[in-house]
mmCIF file of C-alpha atoms in Angstrom:
data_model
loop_
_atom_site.group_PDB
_atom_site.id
_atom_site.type_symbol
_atom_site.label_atom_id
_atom_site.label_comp_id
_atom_site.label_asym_id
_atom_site.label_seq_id
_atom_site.Cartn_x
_atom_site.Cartn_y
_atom_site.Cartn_z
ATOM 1 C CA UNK A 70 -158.808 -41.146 -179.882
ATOM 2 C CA UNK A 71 -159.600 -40.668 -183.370
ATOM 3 C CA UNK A 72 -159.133 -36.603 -182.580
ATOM 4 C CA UNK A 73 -156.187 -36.594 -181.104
ATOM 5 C CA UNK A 74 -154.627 -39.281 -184.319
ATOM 6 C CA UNK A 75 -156.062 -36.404 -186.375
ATOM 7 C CA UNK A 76 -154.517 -33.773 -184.544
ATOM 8 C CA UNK A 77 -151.042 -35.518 -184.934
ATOM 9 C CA UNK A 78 -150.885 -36.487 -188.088
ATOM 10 C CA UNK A 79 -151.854 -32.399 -189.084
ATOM 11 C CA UNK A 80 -149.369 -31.423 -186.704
ATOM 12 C CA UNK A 81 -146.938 -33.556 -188.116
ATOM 13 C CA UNK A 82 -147.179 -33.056 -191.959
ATOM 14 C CA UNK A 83 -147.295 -29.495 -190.826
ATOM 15 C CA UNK A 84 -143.575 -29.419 -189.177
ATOM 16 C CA UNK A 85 -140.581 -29.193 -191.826
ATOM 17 C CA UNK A 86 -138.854 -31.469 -189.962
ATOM 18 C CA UNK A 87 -140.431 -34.009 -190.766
ATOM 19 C CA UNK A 88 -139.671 -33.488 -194.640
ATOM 20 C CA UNK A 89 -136.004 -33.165 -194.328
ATOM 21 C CA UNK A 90 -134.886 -37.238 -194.617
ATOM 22 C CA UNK A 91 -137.296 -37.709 -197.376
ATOM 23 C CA UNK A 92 -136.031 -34.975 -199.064
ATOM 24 C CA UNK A 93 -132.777 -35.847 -199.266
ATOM 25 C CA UNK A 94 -133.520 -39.651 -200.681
ATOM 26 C CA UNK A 95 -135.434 -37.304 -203.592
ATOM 27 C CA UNK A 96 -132.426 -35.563 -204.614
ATOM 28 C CA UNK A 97 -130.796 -38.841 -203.700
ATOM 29 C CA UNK A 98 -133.025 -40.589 -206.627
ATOM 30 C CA UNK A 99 -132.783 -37.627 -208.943
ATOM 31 C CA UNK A 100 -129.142 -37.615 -209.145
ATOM 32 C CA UNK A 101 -129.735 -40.891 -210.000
ATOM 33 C CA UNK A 102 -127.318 -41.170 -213.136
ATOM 34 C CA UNK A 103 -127.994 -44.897 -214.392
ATOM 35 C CA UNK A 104 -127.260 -44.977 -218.167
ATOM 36 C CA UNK A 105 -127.170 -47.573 -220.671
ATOM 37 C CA UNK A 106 -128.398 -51.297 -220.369
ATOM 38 C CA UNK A 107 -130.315 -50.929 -216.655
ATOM 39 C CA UNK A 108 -133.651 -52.511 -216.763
ATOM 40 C CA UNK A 109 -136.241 -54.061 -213.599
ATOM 41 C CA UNK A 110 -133.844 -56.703 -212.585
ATOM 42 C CA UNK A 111 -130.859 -54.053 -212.388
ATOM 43 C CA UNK A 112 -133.387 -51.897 -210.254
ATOM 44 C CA UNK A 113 -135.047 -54.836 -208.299
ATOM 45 C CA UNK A 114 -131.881 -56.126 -206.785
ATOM 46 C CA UNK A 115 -130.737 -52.218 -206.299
ATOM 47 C CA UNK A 116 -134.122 -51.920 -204.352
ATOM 48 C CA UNK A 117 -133.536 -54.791 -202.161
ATOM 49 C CA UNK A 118 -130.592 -52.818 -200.812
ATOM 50 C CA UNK A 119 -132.034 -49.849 -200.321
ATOM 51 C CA UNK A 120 -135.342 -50.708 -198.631
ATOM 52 C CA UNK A 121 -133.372 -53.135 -196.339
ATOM 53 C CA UNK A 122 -131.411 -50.292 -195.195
ATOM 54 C CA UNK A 123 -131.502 -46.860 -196.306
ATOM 55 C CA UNK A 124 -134.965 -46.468 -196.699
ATOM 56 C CA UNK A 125 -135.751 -48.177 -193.491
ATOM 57 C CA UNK A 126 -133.504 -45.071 -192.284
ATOM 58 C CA UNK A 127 -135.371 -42.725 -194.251
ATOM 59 C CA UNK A 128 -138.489 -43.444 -193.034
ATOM 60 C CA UNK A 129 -138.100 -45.021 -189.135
ATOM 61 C CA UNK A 130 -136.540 -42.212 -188.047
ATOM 62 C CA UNK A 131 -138.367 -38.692 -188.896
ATOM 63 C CA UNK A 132 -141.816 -40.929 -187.781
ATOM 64 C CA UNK A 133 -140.125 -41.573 -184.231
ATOM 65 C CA UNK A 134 -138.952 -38.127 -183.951
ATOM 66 C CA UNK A 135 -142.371 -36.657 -184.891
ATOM 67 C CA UNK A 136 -144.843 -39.614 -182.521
ATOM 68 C CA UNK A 137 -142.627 -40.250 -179.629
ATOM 69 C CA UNK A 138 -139.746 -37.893 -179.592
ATOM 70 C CA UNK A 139 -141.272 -34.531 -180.165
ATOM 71 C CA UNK A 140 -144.530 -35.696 -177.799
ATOM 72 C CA UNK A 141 -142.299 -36.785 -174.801
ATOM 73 C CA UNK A 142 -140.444 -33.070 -174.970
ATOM 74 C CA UNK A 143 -143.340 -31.663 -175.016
ATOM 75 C CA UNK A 144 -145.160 -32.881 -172.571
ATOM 76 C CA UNK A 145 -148.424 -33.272 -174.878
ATOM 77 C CA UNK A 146 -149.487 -37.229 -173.465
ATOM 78 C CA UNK A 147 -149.121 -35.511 -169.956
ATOM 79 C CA UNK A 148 -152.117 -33.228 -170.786
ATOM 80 C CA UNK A 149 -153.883 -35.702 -172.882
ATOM 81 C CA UNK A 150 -154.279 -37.704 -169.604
ATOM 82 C CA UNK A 151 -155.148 -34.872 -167.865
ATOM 83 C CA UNK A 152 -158.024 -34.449 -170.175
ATOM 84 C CA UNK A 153 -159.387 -37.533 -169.685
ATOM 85 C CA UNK A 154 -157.937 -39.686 -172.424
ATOM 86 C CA UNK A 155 -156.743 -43.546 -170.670
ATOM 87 C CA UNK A 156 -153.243 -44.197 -171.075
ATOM 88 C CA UNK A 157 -153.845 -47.490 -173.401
ATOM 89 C CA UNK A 158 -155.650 -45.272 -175.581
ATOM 90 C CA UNK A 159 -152.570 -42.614 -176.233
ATOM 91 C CA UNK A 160 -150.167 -45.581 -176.374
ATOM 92 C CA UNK A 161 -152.799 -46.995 -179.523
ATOM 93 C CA UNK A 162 -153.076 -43.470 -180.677
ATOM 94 C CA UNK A 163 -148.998 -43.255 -180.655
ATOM 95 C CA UNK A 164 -148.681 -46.290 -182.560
ATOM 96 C CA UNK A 165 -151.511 -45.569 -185.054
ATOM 97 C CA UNK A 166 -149.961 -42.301 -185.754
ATOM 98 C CA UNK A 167 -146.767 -44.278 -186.371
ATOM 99 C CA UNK A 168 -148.253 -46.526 -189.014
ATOM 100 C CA UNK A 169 -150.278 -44.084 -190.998
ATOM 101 C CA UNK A 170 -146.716 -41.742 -191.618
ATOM 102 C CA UNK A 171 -144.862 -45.031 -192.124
ATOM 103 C CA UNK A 172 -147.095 -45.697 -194.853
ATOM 104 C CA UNK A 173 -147.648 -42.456 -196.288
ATOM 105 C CA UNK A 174 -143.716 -42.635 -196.472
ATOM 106 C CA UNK A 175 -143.554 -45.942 -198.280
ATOM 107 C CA UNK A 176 -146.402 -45.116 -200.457
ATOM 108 C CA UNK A 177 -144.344 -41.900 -201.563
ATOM 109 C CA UNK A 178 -140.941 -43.895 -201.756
ATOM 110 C CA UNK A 179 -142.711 -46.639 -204.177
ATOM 111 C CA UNK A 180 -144.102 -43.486 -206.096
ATOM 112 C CA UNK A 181 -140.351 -42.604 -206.519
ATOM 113 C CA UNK A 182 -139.426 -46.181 -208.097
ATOM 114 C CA UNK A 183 -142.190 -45.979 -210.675
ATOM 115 C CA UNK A 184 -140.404 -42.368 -211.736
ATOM 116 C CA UNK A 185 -137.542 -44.073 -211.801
ATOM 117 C CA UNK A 186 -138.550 -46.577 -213.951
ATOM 118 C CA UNK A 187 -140.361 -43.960 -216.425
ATOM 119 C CA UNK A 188 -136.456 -42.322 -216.204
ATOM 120 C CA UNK A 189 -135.143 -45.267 -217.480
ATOM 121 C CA UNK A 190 -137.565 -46.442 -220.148
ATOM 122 C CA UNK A 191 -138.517 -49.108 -217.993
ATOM 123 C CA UNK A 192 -141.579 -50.847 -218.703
ATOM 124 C CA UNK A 193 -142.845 -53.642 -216.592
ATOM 125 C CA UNK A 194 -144.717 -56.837 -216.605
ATOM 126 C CA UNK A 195 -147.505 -57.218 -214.621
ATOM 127 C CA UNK A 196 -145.296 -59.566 -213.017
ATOM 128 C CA UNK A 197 -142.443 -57.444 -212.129
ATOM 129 C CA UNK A 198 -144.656 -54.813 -210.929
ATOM 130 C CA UNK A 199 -146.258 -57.290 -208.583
ATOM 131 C CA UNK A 200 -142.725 -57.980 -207.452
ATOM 132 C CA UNK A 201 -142.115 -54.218 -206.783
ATOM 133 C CA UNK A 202 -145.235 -53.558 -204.869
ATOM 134 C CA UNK A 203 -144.496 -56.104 -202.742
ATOM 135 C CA UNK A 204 -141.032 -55.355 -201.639
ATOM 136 C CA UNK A 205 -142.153 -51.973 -201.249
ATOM 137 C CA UNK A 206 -145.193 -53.825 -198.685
ATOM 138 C CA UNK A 207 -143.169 -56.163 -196.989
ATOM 139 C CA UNK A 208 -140.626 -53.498 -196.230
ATOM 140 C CA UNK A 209 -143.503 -51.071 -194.830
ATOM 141 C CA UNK A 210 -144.554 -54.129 -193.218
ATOM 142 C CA UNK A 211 -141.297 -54.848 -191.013
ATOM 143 C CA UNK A 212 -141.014 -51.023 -190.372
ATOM 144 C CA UNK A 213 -144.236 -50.853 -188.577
ATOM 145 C CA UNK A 214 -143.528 -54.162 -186.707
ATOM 146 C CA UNK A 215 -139.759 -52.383 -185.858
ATOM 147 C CA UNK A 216 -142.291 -49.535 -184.774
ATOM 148 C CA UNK A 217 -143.988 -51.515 -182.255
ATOM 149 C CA UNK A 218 -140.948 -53.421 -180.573
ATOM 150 C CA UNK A 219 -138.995 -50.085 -180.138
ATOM 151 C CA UNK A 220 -141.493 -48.087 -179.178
ATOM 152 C CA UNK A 221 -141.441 -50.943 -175.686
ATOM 153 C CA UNK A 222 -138.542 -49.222 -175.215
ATOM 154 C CA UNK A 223 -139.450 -46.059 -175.191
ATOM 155 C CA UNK A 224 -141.955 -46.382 -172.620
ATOM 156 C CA UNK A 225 -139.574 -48.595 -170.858
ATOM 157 C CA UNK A 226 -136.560 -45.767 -170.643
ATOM 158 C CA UNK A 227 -139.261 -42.892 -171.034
ATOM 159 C CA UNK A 228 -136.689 -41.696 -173.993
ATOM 160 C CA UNK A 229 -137.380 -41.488 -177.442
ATOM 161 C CA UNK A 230 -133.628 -41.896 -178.273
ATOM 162 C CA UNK A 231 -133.155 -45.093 -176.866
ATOM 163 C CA UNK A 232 -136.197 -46.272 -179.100
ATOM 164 C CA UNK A 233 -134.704 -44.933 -182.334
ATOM 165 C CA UNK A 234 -130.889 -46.875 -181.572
ATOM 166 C CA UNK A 235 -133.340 -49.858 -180.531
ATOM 167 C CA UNK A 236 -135.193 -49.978 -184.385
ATOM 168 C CA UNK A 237 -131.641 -48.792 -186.008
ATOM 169 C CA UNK A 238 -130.106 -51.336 -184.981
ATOM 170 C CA UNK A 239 -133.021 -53.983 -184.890
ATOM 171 C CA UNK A 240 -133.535 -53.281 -188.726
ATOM 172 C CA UNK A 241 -129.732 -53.432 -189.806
ATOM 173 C CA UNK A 242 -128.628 -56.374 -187.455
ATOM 174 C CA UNK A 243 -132.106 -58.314 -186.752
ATOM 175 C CA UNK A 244 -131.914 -60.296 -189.728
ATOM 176 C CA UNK A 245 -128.541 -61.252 -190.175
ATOM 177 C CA UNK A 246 -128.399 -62.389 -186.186
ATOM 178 C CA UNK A 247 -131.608 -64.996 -186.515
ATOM 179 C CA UNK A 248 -130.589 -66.081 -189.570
ATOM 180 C CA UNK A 249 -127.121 -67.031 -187.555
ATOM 181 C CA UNK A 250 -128.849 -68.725 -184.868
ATOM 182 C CA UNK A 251 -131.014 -70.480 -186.865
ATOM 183 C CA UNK A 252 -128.040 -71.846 -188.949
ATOM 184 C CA UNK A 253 -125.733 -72.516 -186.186
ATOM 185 C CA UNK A 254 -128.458 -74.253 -183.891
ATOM 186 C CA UNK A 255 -130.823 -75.272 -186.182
ATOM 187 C CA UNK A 256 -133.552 -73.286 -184.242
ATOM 188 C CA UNK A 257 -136.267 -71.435 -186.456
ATOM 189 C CA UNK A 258 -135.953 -68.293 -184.889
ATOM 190 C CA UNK A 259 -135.869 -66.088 -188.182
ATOM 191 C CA UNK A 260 -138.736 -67.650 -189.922
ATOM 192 C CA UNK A 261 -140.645 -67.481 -186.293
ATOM 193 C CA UNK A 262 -139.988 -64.032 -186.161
ATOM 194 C CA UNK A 263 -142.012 -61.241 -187.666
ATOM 195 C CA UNK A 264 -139.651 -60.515 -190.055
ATOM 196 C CA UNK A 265 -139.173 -64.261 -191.722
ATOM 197 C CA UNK A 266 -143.126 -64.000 -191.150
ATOM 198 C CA UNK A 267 -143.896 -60.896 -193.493
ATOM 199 C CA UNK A 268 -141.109 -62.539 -196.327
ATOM 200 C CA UNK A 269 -143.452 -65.944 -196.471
ATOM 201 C CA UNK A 270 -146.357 -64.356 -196.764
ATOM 202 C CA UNK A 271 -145.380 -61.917 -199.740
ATOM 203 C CA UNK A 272 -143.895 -65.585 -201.007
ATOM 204 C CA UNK A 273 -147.003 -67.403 -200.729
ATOM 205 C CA UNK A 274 -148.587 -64.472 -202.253
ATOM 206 C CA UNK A 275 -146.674 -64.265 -205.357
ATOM 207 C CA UNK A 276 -147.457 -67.855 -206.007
ATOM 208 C CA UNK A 277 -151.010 -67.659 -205.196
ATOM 209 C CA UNK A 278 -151.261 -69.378 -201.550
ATOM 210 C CA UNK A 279 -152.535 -68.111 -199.129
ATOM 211 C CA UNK A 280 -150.692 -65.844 -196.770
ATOM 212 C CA UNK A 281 -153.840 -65.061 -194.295
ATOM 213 C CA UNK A 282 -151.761 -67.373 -191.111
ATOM 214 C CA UNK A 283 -148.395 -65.296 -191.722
ATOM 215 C CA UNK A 284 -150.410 -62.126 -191.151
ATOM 216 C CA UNK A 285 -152.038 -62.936 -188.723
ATOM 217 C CA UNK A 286 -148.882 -64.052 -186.993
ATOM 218 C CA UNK A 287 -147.219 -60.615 -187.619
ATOM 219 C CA UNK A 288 -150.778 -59.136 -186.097
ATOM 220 C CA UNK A 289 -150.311 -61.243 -182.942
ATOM 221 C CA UNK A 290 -146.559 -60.099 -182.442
ATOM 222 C CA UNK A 291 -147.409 -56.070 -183.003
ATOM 223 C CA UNK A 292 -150.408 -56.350 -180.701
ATOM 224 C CA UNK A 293 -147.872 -58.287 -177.901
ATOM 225 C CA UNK A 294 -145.595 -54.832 -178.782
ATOM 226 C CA UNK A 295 -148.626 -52.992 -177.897
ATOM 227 C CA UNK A 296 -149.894 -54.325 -174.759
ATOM 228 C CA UNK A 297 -146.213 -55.114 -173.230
ATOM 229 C CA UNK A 298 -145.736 -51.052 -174.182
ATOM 230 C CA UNK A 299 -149.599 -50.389 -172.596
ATOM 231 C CA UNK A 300 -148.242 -52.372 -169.848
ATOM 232 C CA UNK A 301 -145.113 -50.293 -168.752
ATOM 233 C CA UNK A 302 -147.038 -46.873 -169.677
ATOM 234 C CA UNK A 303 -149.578 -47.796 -167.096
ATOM 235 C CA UNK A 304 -147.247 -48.041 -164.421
ATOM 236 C CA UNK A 305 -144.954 -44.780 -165.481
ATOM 237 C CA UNK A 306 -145.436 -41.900 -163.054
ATOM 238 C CA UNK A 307 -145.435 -39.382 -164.693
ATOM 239 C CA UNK A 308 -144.740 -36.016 -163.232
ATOM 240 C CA UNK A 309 -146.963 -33.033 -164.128
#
């Protein structure tokens, strides 16, 4: 397993493709024209915007494209189980390969907002730093756990598309509907989910509790992703 993850990700960072969405946020953030009187707060609360949404964007969908999308047209897991390797094992591989360029991303879209703060003269607290690192986390955090619950899909449908409009539309509209049900029926479901999950522990975090149960929670959800999506792959025919 550990070759074929290798082989991926080098096939991956290899392909242009997979360059093209996080180019554009670069020129995006260079163009950047943010003059006078803009310090952390001003770029904090711009952040929170654009990791909730365009970033996700950024990021969710040239990994998808490059793990399931690209694999399934090419018919690459069909000959990885002809060589032997057990189905559970690609669909860990898959998902593996899905959090390593998810973080890679993240790690190089945090590297952007410490330029950004250099552009603007910005110089943090150790405080406010803490505070950007872990938005930039907990956002890398619910990306991989979108990961996982689309990626069902995908071997559900045996279509990479309908696991991209699954996540796109599970990371704009997720949020917003638990919070609605938990309002309107007084039912916990967004701070039971893996998303209210990931925001208490960077909470308890920041003020120096302990965050080890929330984790563990969002652990337990991904790994029900992963068998549920172990589950349908084992009973896919696949045609060779």
């Amino acid at each position: 397993m550990r070759r074929l993850i290798r082989a991926d990700i080098r096939r991956i960072l290899l392909k242009i493709g997979f360059y093209v969405l996080p180019a554009i946020y670069l020129l995006i953030s260079i163009s950047d024209t943010q003059k006078g009187d803009y310090g952390f707060e001003d770029m904090y609360q711009a952040n929170q915007f654009t990791y909730k949404y365009m970033i996700s964007y950024f990021a969710i969908i040239p990994v998808f494209m490059s793990v399931y999308a690209d694999e399934l047209r090419s018919g690459a897991w069909v000959v990885a189980i002809g060589r032997g390797m057990s189905r559970r094992k690609i669909v860990m591989a898959k998902f593996l390969d899905g959090t390593i360029l998810t973080i890679l991303l993240y790690a190089f879209f945090f590297a952007l907002d410490v330029v950004g703060m250099a552009r603007h003269m910005i110089t943090p607290t150790a405080l406010q730093m803490e505070r950007a690192v872990l938005l930039n986390v907990a956002s890398c955090l619910k990306a991989i756990s979108f990961m996982g619950f689309a990626s069902v899909f995908v071997y559900l449908t045996w279509n990479a598309s309908v696991g991209i409009i699954v996540e796109i539309i599970a990371t704009a509209f997720s949020e917003m509907a638990l919070g609605w049900v938990q309002e309107q029926f007084r039912i916990p479901m967004l701070d039971m989910s893996f998303i209210g999950q990931v925001d208490q522990a960077c909470a308890n975090f920041a003020a120096g509790r302990s965050c080890v149960l929330q984790f563990a929670v969002v652990i337990v959800y991904v790994a029900a992703f992963i068998l549920i999506s172990m589950a349908l792959y084992g009973r896919k025919e696949l045609e060779l």
